PDB file of C-alpha atoms in Angstrom:
ATOM      1  CA  MET A   4       0.000   0.000   0.000  1.00 65.00           C
ATOM      2  CA  LEU A   5       2.821   2.398   0.833  1.00 69.00           C
ATOM      3  CA  GLU A   6       4.482   1.732  -2.525  1.00 80.00           C
ATOM      4  CA  GLU A   7       1.224   2.469  -4.346  1.00 77.00           C
ATOM      5  CA  PHE A   8       0.794   5.725  -2.433  1.00 74.00           C
ATOM      6  CA  ALA A   9       4.383   6.737  -3.271  1.00 71.00           C
ATOM      7  CA  ARG A  10       3.656   6.016  -6.943  1.00 74.00           C
ATOM      8  CA  GLN A  11       0.485   8.162  -6.847  1.00 70.00           C
ATOM      9  CA  TRP A  12       2.341  10.983  -5.049  1.00 67.00           C
ATOM     10  CA  ARG A  13       5.071  11.033  -7.701  1.00 69.00           C
ATOM     11  CA  ALA A  14       2.477  10.905 -10.500  1.00 73.00           C
ATOM     12  CA  ALA A  15       0.658  13.894  -8.979  1.00 71.00           C
ATOM     13  CA  ASP A  16       3.917  15.843  -9.479  1.00 70.00           C
ATOM     14  CA  PRO A  17       4.249  17.642  -6.126  1.00 66.00           C
ATOM     15  CA  ALA A  18       6.959  19.914  -7.555  1.00 68.00           C
ATOM     16  CA  ARG A  19       4.245  21.614  -9.663  1.00 70.00           C
ATOM     17  CA  ARG A  20       2.273  23.088  -6.778  1.00 70.00           C
ATOM     18  CA  GLY A  21      -0.314  25.770  -7.316  1.00 72.00           C
ATOM     19  CA  ALA A  22       0.074  28.985  -5.354  1.00 66.00           C
ATOM     20  CA  PRO A  23      -2.225  28.001  -2.452  1.00 75.00           C
ATOM     21  CA  ALA A  24      -0.331  24.741  -1.881  1.00 73.00           C
ATOM     22  CA  GLN A  25       3.023  26.503  -1.540  1.00 80.00           C
ATOM     23  CA  ASP A  26       2.470  27.162   2.163  1.00 85.00           C
ATOM     24  CA  LEU A  27       1.577  23.575   3.094  1.00 88.00           C
ATOM     25  CA  THR A  28       3.893  20.733   4.056  1.00 89.00           C
ATOM     26  CA  PRO A  29       3.653  17.427   2.173  1.00 90.00           C
ATOM     27  CA  ARG A  30       1.822  15.924   5.189  1.00 93.00           C
ATOM     28  CA  GLN A  31      -0.709  18.772   5.147  1.00 95.00           C
ATOM     29  CA  ILE A  32      -1.228  18.331   1.409  1.00 95.00           C
ATOM     30  CA  VAL A  33      -1.867  14.608   1.906  1.00 95.00           C
ATOM     31  CA  THR A  34      -4.254  15.406   4.775  1.00 97.00           C
ATOM     32  CA  LEU A  35      -6.162  17.852   2.581  1.00 98.00           C
ATOM     33  CA  ALA A  36      -6.179  15.361  -0.302  1.00 97.00           C
ATOM     34  CA  SER A  37      -7.627  12.697   2.004  1.00 98.00           C
ATOM     35  CA  MET A  38     -10.495  15.030   2.887  1.00 98.00           C
ATOM     36  CA  ILE A  39     -11.082  15.786  -0.790  1.00 98.00           C
ATOM     37  CA  GLN A  40     -11.040  12.045  -1.552  1.00 97.00           C
ATOM     38  CA  ARG A  41     -13.774  11.353   1.009  1.00 96.00           C
ATOM     39  CA  GLU A  42     -15.944  14.384   0.159  1.00 96.00           C
ATOM     40  CA  ALA A  43     -15.900  14.323  -3.658  1.00 96.00           C
ATOM     41  CA  ARG A  44     -18.429  12.321  -5.625  1.00 92.00           C
ATOM     42  CA  SER A  45     -16.410  12.596  -8.846  1.00 95.00           C
ATOM     43  CA  ALA A  46     -12.832  13.390  -9.833  1.00 96.00           C
ATOM     44  CA  GLY A  47     -14.062  16.457 -11.724  1.00 96.00           C
ATOM     45  CA  GLU A  48     -15.291  18.038  -8.491  1.00 97.00           C
ATOM     46  CA  MET A  49     -12.052  17.519  -6.589  1.00 98.00           C
ATOM     47  CA  PRO A  50     -10.333  20.779  -7.672  1.00 98.00           C
ATOM     48  CA  LEU A  51     -13.511  22.698  -6.743  1.00 98.00           C
ATOM     49  CA  ILE A  52     -13.677  21.111  -3.291  1.00 98.00           C
ATOM     50  CA  ALA A  53      -9.966  21.846  -2.861  1.00 98.00           C
ATOM     51  CA  SER A  54     -10.630  25.488  -3.714  1.00 98.00           C
ATOM     52  CA  VAL A  55     -13.313  25.699  -1.017  1.00 98.00           C
ATOM     53  CA  TYR A  56     -10.875  24.427   1.612  1.00 98.00           C
ATOM     54  CA  TYR A  57      -8.034  26.709   0.501  1.00 96.00           C
ATOM     55  CA  ASN A  58     -10.387  29.710   0.466  1.00 97.00           C
ATOM     56  CA  ARG A  59     -11.595  28.837   3.964  1.00 97.00           C
ATOM     57  CA  LEU A  60      -8.042  28.355   5.234  1.00 96.00           C
ATOM     58  CA  ALA A  61      -7.073  31.753   3.816  1.00 95.00           C
ATOM     59  CA  ARG A  62      -9.989  33.370   5.680  1.00 96.00           C
ATOM     60  CA  ARG A  63      -9.327  31.414   8.894  1.00 96.00           C
ATOM     61  CA  MET A  64     -12.755  29.788   8.652  1.00 97.00           C
ATOM     62  CA  LYS A  65     -13.444  26.335  10.039  1.00 98.00           C
ATOM     63  CA  LEU A  66     -13.313  23.769   7.234  1.00 98.00           C
ATOM     64  CA  GLN A  67     -16.519  22.015   8.363  1.00 98.00           C
ATOM     65  CA  CYS A  68     -15.758  18.807   6.490  1.00 97.00           C
ATOM     66  CA  ASP A  69     -18.281  16.045   7.230  1.00 95.00           C
ATOM     67  CA  ALA A  70     -15.751  13.329   6.397  1.00 96.00           C
ATOM     68  CA  THR A  71     -13.468  14.451   9.235  1.00 97.00           C
ATOM     69  CA  VAL A  72     -16.348  14.041  11.697  1.00 96.00           C
ATOM     70  CA  HIS A  73     -17.103  10.557  10.362  1.00 96.00           C
ATOM     71  CA  TYR A  74     -13.418   9.744  10.852  1.00 96.00           C
ATOM     72  CA  ALA A  75     -13.452  11.146  14.403  1.00 95.00           C
ATOM     73  CA  LEU A  76     -16.492   9.006  15.209  1.00 94.00           C
ATOM     74  CA  GLY A  77     -14.940   5.873  13.664  1.00 92.00           C
ATOM     75  CA  ASP A  78     -18.170   5.835  11.717  1.00 74.00           C
ATOM     76  CA  VAL A  79     -19.771   4.511   8.568  1.00 68.00           C
ATOM     77  CA  TRP A  80     -18.887   7.082   5.886  1.00 71.00           C
ATOM     78  CA  GLU A  81     -22.254   7.385   4.194  1.00 74.00           C
ATOM     79  CA  ARG A  82     -24.443   7.920   7.279  1.00 83.00           C
ATOM     80  CA  LYS A  83     -25.964  11.390   7.571  1.00 87.00           C
ATOM     81  CA  LEU A  84     -24.429  13.278  10.461  1.00 92.00           C
ATOM     82  CA  THR A  85     -26.567  14.658  13.271  1.00 92.00           C
ATOM     83  CA  TYR A  86     -26.054  17.973  15.058  1.00 94.00           C
ATOM     84  CA  ALA A  87     -24.843  15.969  18.073  1.00 95.00           C
ATOM     85  CA  ASP A  88     -22.189  14.319  15.868  1.00 95.00           C
ATOM     86  CA  LEU A  89     -20.803  17.749  14.989  1.00 95.00           C
ATOM     87  CA  GLU A  90     -20.002  18.317  18.671  1.00 95.00           C
ATOM     88  CA  VAL A  91     -17.678  15.295  19.039  1.00 95.00           C
ATOM     89  CA  ASP A  92     -14.545  16.292  20.935  1.00 95.00           C
ATOM     90  CA  SER A  93     -11.738  15.347  18.569  1.00 97.00           C
ATOM     91  CA  PRO A  94      -8.890  17.226  16.890  1.00 98.00           C
ATOM     92  CA  TYR A  95     -10.233  15.703  13.653  1.00 98.00           C
ATOM     93  CA  ASN A  96     -13.567  17.514  14.036  1.00 98.00           C
ATOM     94  CA  THR A  97     -13.214  20.425  11.617  1.00 98.00           C
ATOM     95  CA  TYR A  98     -16.563  21.812  12.766  1.00 98.00           C
ATOM     96  CA  ARG A  99     -14.995  22.550  16.166  1.00 97.00           C
ATOM     97  CA  HIS A 100     -11.355  23.172  15.276  1.00 97.00           C
ATOM     98  CA  GLU A 101      -9.872  25.659  12.838  1.00 96.00           C
ATOM     99  CA  GLY A 102      -7.412  24.480  10.211  1.00 97.00           C
ATOM    100  CA  LEU A 103      -6.537  21.038   8.963  1.00 98.00           C
ATOM    101  CA  PRO A 104      -6.909  17.952  11.146  1.00 98.00           C
ATOM    102  CA  PRO A 105      -3.686  16.463  12.560  1.00 98.00           C
ATOM    103  CA  GLY A 106      -3.345  13.859   9.814  1.00 97.00           C
ATOM    104  CA  PRO A 107      -4.985  12.117   6.854  1.00 97.00           C
ATOM    105  CA  ILE A 108      -8.432  10.566   7.241  1.00 97.00           C
ATOM    106  CA  ALA A 109      -8.158   8.257   4.211  1.00 94.00           C
ATOM    107  CA  ASN A 110      -5.731   7.152   1.519  1.00 93.00           C
ATOM    108  CA  PRO A 111      -6.048   9.747  -1.276  1.00 96.00           C
ATOM    109  CA  GLY A 112      -5.753   8.787  -4.913  1.00 94.00           C
ATOM    110  CA  ARG A 113      -3.944  10.662  -7.642  1.00 92.00           C
ATOM    111  CA  ALA A 114      -6.888  12.922  -8.588  1.00 96.00           C
ATOM    112  CA  ALA A 115      -7.310  14.070  -4.970  1.00 96.00           C
ATOM    113  CA  LEU A 116      -3.563  14.666  -4.611  1.00 95.00           C
ATOM    114  CA  GLU A 117      -3.540  16.686  -7.830  1.00 94.00           C
ATOM    115  CA  ALA A 118      -6.527  18.731  -6.618  1.00 96.00           C
ATOM    116  CA  ALA A 119      -4.798  19.454  -3.302  1.00 95.00           C
ATOM    117  CA  LEU A 120      -1.649  20.498  -5.161  1.00 93.00           C
ATOM    118  CA  ARG A 121      -3.428  22.507  -7.861  1.00 93.00           C
ATOM    119  CA  PRO A 122      -6.926  23.588  -6.781  1.00 95.00           C
ATOM    120  CA  ALA A 123      -9.354  25.380  -9.056  1.00 96.00           C
ATOM    121  CA  GLU A 124      -9.295  29.162  -8.798  1.00 96.00           C
ATOM    122  CA  THR A 125     -12.714  30.087  -7.417  1.00 98.00           C
ATOM    123  CA  ASP A 126     -14.361  32.295  -4.827  1.00 98.00           C
ATOM    124  CA  TYR A 127     -16.294  29.335  -3.407  1.00 99.00           C
ATOM    125  CA  LEU A 128     -16.566  29.033   0.362  1.00 98.00           C
ATOM    126  CA  TYR A 129     -19.384  26.479   0.594  1.00 98.00           C
ATOM    127  CA  TYR A 130     -20.743  23.357  -1.037  1.00 97.00           C
ATOM    128  CA  VAL A 131     -23.649  21.024  -0.417  1.00 95.00           C
ATOM    129  CA  TYR A 132     -24.324  17.530  -1.729  1.00 93.00           C
ATOM    130  CA  ALA A 133     -27.006  17.689  -4.415  1.00 91.00           C
ATOM    131  CA  GLY A 134     -27.472  13.990  -5.145  1.00 87.00           C
ATOM    132  CA  GLY A 135     -25.820  11.589  -7.546  1.00 87.00           C
ATOM    133  CA  ASP A 136     -22.228  12.617  -8.115  1.00 88.00           C
ATOM    134  CA  GLN A 137     -22.822  16.329  -7.759  1.00 91.00           C
ATOM    135  CA  HIS A 138     -22.380  19.174  -5.280  1.00 95.00           C
ATOM    136  CA  ILE A 139     -23.606  22.761  -5.543  1.00 96.00           C
ATOM    137  CA  PHE A 140     -20.852  25.311  -4.883  1.00 97.00           C
ATOM    138  CA  SER A 141     -21.431  28.822  -3.527  1.00 98.00           C
ATOM    139  CA  ALA A 142     -19.349  31.916  -2.853  1.00 98.00           C
ATOM    140  CA  THR A 143     -21.664  33.538  -0.298  1.00 97.00           C
ATOM    141  CA  TRP A 144     -23.688  32.374   2.695  1.00 97.00           C
ATOM    142  CA  ARG A 145     -26.887  33.550   0.997  1.00 97.00           C
ATOM    143  CA  GLU A 146     -26.121  31.526  -2.152  1.00 97.00           C
ATOM    144  CA  HIS A 147     -25.285  28.538   0.021  1.00 96.00           C
ATOM    145  CA  GLN A 148     -28.621  28.734   1.853  1.00 96.00           C
ATOM    146  CA  ARG A 149     -30.426  28.709  -1.518  1.00 96.00           C
ATOM    147  CA  ALA A 150     -28.308  25.726  -2.597  1.00 94.00           C
ATOM    148  CA  VAL A 151     -29.137  23.848   0.616  1.00 94.00           C
ATOM    149  CA  ARG A 152     -32.860  24.407   0.032  1.00 93.00           C
ATOM    150  CA  ALA A 153     -32.522  23.220  -3.578  1.00 91.00           C
ATOM    151  CA  ALA A 154     -30.575  20.128  -2.498  1.00 88.00           C
ATOM    152  CA  ARG A 155     -33.205  19.249   0.119  1.00 87.00           C
ATOM    153  CA  ARG A 156     -35.960  19.465  -2.495  1.00 85.00           C
ATOM    154  CA  ARG A 157     -34.079  16.824  -4.510  1.00 78.00           C
ATOM    155  CA  GLU A 158     -33.960  14.349  -1.597  1.00 69.00           C
TER     156      GLU A 158
END
């Protein structure tokens, strides 16, 4: 498994980092990539999800990544989280703690590593799962609230 990860890391070409990734250590990039891996429903969305996290980090916002809470709970990944789940006391809970968790939450693949190294350039700060393999991305809280309502109508 370690050899396969090393192969994926080399293939992602860490020397070609985008500007946001310049300030992160390799461990932090892998941690971010692991979050992207667990959150994304398709490889095409990975750079967009990466951009949300970089934009939030730049603004010192909590990342609020559901996958980190599932990891903290030792939980089934696909279960819907409850409000009580979001209060779990763990350094991996990005709803309670600012910044990246202390380490990876999954084994990221090449597409997630590439997204963490070279995120899309967006103003997005939010996203919500919209069903299938799709998320709705938003730059403002107001847009996000509309997206959440639209996503709930699809359920």
